[in-house]
PDB file of C-alpha atoms in Angstrom:
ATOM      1  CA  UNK A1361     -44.562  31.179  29.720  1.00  0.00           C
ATOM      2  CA  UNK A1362     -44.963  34.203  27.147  1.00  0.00           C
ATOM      3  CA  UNK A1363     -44.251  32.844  23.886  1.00  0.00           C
ATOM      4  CA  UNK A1364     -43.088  35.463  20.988  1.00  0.00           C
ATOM      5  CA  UNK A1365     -44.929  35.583  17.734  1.00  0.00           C
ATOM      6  CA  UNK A1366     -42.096  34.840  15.688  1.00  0.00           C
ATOM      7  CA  UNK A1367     -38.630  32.437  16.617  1.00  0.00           C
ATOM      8  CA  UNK A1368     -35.359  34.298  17.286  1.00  0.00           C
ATOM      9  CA  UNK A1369     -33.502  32.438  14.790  1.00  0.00           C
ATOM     10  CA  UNK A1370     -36.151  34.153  12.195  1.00  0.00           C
ATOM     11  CA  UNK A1371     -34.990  37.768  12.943  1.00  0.00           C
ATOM     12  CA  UNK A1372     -31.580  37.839  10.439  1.00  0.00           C
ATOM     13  CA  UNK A1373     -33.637  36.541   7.477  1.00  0.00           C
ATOM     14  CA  UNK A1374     -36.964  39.225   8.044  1.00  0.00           C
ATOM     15  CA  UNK A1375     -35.031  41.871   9.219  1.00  0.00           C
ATOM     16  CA  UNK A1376     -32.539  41.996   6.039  1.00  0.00           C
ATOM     17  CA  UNK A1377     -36.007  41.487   3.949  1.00  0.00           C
ATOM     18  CA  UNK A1378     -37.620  44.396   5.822  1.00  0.00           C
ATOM     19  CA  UNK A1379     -34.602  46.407   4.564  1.00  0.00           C
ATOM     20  CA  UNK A1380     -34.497  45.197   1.010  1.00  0.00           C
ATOM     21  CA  UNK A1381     -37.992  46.074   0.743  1.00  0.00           C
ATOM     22  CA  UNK A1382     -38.044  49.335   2.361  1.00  0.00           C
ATOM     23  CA  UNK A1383     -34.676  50.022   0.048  1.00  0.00           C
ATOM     24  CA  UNK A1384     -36.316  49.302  -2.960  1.00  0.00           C
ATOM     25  CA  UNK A1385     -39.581  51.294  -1.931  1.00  0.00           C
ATOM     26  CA  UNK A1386     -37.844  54.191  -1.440  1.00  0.00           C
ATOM     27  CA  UNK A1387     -35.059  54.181  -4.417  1.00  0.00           C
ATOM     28  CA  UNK A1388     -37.257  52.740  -6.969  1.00  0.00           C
ATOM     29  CA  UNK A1389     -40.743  52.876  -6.576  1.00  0.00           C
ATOM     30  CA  UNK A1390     -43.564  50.530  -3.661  1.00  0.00           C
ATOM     31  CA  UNK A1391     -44.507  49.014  -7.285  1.00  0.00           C
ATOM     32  CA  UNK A1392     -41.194  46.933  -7.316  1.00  0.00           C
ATOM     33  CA  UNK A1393     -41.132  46.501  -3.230  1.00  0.00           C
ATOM     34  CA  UNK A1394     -44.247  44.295  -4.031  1.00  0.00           C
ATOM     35  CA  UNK A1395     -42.080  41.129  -4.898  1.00  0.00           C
ATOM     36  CA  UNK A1396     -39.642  41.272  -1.760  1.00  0.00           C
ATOM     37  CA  UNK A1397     -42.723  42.366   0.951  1.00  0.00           C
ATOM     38  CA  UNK A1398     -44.655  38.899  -0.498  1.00  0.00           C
ATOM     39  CA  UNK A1399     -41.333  37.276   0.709  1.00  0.00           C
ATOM     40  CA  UNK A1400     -40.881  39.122   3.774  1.00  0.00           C
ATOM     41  CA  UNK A1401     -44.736  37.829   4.607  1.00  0.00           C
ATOM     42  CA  UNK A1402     -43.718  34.693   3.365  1.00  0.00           C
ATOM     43  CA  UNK A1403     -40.378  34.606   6.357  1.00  0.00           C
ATOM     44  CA  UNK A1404     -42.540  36.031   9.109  1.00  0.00           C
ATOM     45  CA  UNK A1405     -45.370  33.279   8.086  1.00  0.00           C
ATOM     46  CA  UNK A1406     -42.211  30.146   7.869  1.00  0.00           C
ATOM     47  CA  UNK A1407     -41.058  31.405  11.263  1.00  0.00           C
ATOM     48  CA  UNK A1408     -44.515  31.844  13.383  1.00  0.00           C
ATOM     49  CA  UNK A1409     -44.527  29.918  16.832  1.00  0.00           C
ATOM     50  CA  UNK A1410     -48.091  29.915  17.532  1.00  0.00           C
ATOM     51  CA  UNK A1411     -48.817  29.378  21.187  1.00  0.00           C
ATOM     52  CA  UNK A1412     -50.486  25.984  22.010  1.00  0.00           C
ATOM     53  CA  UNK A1413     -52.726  24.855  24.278  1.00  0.00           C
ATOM     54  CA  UNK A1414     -51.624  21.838  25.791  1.00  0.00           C
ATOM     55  CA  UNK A1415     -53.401  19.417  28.575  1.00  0.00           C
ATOM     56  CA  UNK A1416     -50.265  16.651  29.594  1.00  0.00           C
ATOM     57  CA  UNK A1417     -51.401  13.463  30.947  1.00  0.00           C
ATOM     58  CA  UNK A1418     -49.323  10.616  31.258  1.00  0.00           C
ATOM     59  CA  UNK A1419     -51.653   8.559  29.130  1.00  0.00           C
ATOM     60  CA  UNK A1420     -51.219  10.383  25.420  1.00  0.00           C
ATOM     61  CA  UNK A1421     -48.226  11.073  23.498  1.00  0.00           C
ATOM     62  CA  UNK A1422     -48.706  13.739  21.263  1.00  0.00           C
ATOM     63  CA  UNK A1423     -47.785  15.107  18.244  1.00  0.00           C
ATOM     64  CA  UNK A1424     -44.186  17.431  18.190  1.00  0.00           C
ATOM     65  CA  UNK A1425     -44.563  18.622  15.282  1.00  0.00           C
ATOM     66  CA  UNK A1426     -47.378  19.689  12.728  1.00  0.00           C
ATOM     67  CA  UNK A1427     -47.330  18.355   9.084  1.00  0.00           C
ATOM     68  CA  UNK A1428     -48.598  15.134   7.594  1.00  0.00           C
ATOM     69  CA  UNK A1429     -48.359  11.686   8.956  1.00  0.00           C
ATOM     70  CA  UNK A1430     -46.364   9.966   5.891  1.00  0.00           C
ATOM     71  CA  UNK A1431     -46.254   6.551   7.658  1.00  0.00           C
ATOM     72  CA  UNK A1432     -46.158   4.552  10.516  1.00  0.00           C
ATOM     73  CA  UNK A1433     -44.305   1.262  11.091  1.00  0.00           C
ATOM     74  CA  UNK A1434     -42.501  -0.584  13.515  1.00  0.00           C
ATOM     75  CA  UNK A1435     -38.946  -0.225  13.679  1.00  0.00           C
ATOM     76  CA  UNK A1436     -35.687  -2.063  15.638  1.00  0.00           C
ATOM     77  CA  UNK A1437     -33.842   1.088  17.534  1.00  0.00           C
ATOM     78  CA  UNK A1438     -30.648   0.699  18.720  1.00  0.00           C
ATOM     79  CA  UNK A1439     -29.064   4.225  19.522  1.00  0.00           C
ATOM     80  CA  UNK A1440     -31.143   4.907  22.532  1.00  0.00           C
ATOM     81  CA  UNK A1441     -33.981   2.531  23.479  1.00  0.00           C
ATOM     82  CA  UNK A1442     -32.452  -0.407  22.181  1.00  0.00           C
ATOM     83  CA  UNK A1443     -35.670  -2.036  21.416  1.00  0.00           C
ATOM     84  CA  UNK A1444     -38.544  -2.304  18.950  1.00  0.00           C
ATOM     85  CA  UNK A1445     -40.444   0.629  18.633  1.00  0.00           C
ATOM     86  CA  UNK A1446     -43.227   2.408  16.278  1.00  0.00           C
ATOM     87  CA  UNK A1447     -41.822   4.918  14.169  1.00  0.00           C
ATOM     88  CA  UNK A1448     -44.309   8.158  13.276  1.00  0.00           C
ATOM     89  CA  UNK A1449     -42.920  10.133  10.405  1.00  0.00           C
ATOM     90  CA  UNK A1450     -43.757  13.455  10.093  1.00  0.00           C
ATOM     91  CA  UNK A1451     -43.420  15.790   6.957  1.00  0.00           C
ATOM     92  CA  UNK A1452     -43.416  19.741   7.483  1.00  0.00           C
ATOM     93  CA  UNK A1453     -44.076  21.401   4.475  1.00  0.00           C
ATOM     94  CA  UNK A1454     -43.253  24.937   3.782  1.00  0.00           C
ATOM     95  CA  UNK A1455     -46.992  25.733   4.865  1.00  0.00           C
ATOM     96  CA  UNK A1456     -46.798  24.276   8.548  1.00  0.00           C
ATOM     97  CA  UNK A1457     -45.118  25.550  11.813  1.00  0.00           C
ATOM     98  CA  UNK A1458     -41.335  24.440  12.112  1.00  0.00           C
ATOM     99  CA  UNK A1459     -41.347  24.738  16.081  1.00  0.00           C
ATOM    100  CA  UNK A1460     -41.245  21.127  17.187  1.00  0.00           C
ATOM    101  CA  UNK A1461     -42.444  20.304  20.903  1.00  0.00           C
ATOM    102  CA  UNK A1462     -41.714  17.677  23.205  1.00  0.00           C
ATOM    103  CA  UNK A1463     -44.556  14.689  22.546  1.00  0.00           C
ATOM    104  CA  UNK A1464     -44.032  13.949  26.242  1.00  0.00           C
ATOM    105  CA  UNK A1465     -42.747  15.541  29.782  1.00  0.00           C
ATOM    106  CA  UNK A1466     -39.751  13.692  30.953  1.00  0.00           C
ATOM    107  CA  UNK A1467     -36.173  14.458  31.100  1.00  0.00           C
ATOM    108  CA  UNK A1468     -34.021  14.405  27.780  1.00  0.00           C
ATOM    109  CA  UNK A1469     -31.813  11.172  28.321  1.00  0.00           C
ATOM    110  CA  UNK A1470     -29.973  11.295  24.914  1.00  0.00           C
ATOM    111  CA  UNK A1471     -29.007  13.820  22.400  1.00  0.00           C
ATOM    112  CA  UNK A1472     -27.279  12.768  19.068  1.00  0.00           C
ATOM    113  CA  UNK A1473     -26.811  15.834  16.011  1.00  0.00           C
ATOM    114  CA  UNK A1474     -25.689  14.188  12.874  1.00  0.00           C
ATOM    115  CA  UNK A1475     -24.393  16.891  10.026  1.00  0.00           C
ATOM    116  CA  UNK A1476     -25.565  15.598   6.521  1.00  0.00           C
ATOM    117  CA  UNK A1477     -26.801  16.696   2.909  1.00  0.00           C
ATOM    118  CA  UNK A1478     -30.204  19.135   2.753  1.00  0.00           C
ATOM    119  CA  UNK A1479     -32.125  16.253   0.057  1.00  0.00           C
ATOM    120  CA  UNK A1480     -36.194  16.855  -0.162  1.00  0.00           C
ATOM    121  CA  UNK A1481     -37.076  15.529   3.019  1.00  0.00           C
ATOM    122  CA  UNK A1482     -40.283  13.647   2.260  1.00  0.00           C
ATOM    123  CA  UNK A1483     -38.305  11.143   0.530  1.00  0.00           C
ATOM    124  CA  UNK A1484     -37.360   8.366   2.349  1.00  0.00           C
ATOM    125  CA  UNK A1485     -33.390   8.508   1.907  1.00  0.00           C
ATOM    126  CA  UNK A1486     -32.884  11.550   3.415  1.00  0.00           C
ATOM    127  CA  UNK A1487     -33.936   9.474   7.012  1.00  0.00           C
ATOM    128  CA  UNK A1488     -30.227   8.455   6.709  1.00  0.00           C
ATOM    129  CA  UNK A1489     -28.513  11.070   4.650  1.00  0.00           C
ATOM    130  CA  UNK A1490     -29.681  14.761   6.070  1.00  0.00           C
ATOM    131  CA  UNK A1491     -28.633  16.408   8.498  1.00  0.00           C
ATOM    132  CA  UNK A1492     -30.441  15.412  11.604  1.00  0.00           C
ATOM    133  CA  UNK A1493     -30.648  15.255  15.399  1.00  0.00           C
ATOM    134  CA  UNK A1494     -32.044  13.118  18.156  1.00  0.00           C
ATOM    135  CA  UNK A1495     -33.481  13.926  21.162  1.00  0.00           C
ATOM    136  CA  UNK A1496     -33.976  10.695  23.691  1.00  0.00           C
ATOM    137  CA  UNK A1497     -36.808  11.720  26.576  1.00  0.00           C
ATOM    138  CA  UNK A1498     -37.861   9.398  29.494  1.00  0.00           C
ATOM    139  CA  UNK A1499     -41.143   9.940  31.533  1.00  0.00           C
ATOM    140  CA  UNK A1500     -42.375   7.561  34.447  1.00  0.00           C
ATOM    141  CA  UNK A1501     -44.307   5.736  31.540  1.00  0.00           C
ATOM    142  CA  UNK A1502     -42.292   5.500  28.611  1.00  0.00           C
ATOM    143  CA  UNK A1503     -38.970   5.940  26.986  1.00  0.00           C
ATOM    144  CA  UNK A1504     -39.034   7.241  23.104  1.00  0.00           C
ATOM    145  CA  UNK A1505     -37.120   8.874  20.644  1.00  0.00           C
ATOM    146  CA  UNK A1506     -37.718  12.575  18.300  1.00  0.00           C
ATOM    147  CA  UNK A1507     -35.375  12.810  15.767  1.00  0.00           C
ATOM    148  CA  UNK A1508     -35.661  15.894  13.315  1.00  0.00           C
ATOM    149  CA  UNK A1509     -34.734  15.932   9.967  1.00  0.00           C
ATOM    150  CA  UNK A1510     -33.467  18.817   7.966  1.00  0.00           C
ATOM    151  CA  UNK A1511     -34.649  19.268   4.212  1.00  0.00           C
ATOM    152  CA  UNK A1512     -34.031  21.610   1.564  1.00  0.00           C
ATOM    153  CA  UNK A1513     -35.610  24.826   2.528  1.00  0.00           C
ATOM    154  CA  UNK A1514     -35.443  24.245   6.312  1.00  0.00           C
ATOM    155  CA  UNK A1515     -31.464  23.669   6.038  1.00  0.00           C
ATOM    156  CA  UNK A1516     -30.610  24.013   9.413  1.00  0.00           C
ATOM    157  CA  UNK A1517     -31.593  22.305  13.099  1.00  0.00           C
ATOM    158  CA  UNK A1518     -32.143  24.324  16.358  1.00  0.00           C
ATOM    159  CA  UNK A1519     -32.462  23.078  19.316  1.00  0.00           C
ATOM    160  CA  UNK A1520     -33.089  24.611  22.875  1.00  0.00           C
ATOM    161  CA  UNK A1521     -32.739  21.462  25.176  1.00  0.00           C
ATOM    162  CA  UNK A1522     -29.910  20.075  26.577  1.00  0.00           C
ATOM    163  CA  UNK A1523     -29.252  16.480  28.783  1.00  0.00           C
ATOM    164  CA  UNK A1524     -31.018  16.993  31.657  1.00  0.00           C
TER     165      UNK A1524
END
């Protein structure tokens, strides 16, 4: 599968920069299309979906996301695998890809979105108070759950997977 450079969702936002700065280029003067082209860079570089190369095996679960590993503990989850389980969270900062990919192959079992506030999302409360969604996947091997959580700059959850 081809993947594109740059998400879909990304096109509004660069395309109405790319105008701005060709706008102010040409009415002004380049010297003052400097500010809105670092921006524009800045949008293509927040919306880049790198392709990945990616060897399953049954064995490994990776990582959906890149970022920093804030902490990992062990957690009682009740919404979909009604069990213990080890929780791995994840912070994305402004610097690191936003495209999240499934840790496993397996069939999405459970989908929850939950609208909420846009709080900094490497602090703990915003686990329960953001916006967020939840994707349950089950393999052969394993059941777990990837739930995303929106934060201020990155306001807003896509998703491209449904049930099934």
């Amino acid at each position: 599968m081809k993947v594109f450079p740059v998400v879909k969702e990304g096109f509004p936002f660069i395309g109405i920069m790319l105008c701005i700065t060709a706008l102010i280029g040409m009415a002004a003067n380049w010297f003052w299309a400097i500010l809105p082209a670092i921006v524009l860079g800045f949008l293509i570089f927040f919306f880049r979906n790198p392709p990945r190369k990616v060897v399953f095996d049954n064995n490994h679960i990776l990582s959906p996301a890149d970022g920093k590993v804030m902490c990992i503990t062990e957690v009682q989850e009740d919404e979909y695998l009604g069990e213990p389980g080890i929780r791995v969270s994840i912070f994305l900062s402004p610097f690191d890809v936003h495209v999240n990919r499934s840790p496993i192959a397996g069939t999405i079992k459970f989908q929850q979105y939950v609208c909420g506030r846009f709080r900094p999302a490497y602090k703990a409360i915003a686990a329960w108070e953001n916006e967020r969604h939840a994707i349950g996947i089950e393999s052969v091997h394993c059941k777990i759950l990837v739930t995303q959580i929106a934060g201020i700059l990155a306001g807003r959850i896509v998703y491209w997977v449904t049930l099934g």
